[in-house]
Tab-separated table of C-alpha atoms in Angstrom:
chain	number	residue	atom	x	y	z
A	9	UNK	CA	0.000	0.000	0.000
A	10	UNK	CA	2.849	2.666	0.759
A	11	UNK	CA	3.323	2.691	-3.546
A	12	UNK	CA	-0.604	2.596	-3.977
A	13	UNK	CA	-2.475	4.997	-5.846
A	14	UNK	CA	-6.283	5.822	-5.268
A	15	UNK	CA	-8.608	5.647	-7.993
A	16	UNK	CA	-11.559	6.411	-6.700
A	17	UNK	CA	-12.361	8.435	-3.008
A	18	UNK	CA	-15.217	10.402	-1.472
A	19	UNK	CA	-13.438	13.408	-0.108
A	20	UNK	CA	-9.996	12.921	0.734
A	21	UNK	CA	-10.016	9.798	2.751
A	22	UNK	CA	-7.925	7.034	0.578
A	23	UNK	CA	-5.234	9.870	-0.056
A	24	UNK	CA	-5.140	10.909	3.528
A	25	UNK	CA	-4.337	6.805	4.204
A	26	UNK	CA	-1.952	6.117	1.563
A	27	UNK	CA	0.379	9.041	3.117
A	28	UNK	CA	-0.400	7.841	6.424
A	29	UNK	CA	1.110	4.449	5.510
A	30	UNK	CA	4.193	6.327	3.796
A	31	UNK	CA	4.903	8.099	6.554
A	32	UNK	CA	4.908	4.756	8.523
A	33	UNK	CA	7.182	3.603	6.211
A	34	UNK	CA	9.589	6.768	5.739
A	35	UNK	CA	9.749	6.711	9.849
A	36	UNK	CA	11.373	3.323	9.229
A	37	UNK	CA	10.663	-0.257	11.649
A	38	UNK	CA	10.830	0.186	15.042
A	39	UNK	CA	14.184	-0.884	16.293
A	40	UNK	CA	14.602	-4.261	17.956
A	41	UNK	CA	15.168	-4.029	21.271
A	42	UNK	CA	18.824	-5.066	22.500
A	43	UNK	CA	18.295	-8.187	24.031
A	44	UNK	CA	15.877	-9.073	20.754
A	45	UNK	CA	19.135	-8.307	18.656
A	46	UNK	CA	21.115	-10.454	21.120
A	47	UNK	CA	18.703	-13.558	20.728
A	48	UNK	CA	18.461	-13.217	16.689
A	49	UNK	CA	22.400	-13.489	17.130
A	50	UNK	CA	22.284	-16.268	19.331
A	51	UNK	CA	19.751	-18.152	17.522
A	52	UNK	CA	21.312	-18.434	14.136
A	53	UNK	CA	24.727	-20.303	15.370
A	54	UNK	CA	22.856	-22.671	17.361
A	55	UNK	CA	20.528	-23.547	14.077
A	56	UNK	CA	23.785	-23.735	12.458
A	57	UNK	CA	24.958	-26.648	14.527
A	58	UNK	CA	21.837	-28.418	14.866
A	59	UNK	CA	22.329	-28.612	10.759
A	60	UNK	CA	25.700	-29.922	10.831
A	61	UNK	CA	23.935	-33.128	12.309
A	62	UNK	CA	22.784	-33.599	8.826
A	63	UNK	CA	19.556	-35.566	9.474
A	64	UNK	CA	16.059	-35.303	8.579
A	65	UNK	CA	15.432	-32.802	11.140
A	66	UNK	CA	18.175	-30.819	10.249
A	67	UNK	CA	17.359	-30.483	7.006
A	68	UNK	CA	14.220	-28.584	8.178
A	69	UNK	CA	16.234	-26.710	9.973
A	70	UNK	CA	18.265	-25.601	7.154
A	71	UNK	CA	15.594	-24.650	5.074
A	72	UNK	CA	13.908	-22.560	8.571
A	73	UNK	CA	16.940	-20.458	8.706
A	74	UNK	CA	17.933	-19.927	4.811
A	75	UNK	CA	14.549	-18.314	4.950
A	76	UNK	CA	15.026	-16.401	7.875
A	77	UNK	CA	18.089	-15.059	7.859
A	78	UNK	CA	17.129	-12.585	5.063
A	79	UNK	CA	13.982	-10.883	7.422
A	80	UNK	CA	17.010	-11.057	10.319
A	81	UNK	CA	19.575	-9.065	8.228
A	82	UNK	CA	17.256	-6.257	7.736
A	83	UNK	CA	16.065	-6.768	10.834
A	84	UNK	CA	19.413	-6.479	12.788
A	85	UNK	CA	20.094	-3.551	10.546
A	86	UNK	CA	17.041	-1.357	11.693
A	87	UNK	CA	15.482	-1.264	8.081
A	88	UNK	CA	11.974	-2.281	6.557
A	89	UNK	CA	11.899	-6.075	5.901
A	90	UNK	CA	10.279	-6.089	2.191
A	91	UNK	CA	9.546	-9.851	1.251
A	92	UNK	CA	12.413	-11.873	-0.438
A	93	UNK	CA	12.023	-10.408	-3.930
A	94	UNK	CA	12.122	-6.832	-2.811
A	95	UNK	CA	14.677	-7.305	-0.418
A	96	UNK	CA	16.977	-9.436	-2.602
A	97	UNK	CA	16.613	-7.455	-5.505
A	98	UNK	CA	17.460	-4.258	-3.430
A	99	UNK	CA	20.659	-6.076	-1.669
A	100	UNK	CA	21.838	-6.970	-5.416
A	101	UNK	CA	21.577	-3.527	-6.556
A	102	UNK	CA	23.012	-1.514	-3.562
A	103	UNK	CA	25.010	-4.346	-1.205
A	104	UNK	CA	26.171	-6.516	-4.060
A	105	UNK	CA	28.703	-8.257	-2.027
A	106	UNK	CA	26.021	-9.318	1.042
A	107	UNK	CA	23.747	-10.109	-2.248
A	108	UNK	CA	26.433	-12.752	-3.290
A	109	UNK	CA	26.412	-13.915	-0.075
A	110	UNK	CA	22.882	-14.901	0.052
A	111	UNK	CA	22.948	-15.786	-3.200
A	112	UNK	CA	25.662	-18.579	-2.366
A	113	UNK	CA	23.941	-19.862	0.729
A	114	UNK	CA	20.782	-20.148	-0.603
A	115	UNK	CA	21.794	-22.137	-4.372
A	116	UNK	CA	20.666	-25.907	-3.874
A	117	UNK	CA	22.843	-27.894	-2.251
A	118	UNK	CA	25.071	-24.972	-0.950
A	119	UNK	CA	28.068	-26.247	1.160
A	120	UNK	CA	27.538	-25.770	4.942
A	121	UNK	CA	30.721	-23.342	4.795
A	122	UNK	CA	28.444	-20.805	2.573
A	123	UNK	CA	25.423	-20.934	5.015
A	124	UNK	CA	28.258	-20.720	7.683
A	125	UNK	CA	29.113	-17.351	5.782
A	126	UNK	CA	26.345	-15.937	5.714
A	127	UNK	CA	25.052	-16.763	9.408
A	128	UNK	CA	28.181	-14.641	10.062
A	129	UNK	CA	27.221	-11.969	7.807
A	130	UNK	CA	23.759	-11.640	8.960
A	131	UNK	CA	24.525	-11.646	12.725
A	132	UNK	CA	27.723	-9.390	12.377
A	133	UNK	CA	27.264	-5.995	14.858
């Protein structure tokens, strides 16, 4: 909604919300809390290990953090959180070496050194 456009309104109502919602957005996410930061740090190594044990359940635990790390970089970062294809396409274009990092972990099959790399990427202060 914060790129919408109205087409149709009585009065002024549906403009009056779409710059309500970008000025939500402009303000920027609230910022996590410190000990919030602390356990999205903490969390991410211990998922880490659990998937070095290379069974079923670690497998589901591979695919739980490849798909959460991205929301956790931005995240940790203070900024908005956009859904993977926003957010990836935006890291490629303006953090290209963080994109390539992502973009290593997340290729089927990707060594555990590359999810290793990015874990430390994503959790770095």
């Amino acid at each position: 909604m914060r790129e919408g456009i109205v087409l149709r309104q009585k009065g002024d109502l549906g403009t009056r919300f779409i710059e309500a919602v970008q000025d939500v957005f402009r303000a920027g996410p609230k910022k996590l809390a410190p000990d919030e930061a602390q356990a999205l740090r903490m969390w991410a190594p211990k998922m880490l290990a659990r998937i070095a044990e290379g069974d079923t359940e670690a497998n589901y635990r591979r695919a739980w953090l490849l798909t959460q790390l991205l929301e956790d970089y931005f995240s940790l970062r203070g900024e908005w959180y956009l859904g993977p294809k926003e957010s990836l396409t935006r890291l490629e274009a303006d953090r290209p070496e963080d994109w390539a990092a992502f973009d290593r972990a997340l290729a089927p099959a990707a060594p555990l050194e590359a999810i290793k790399a990015l874990v430390e990427l994503v959790i770095k202060e």
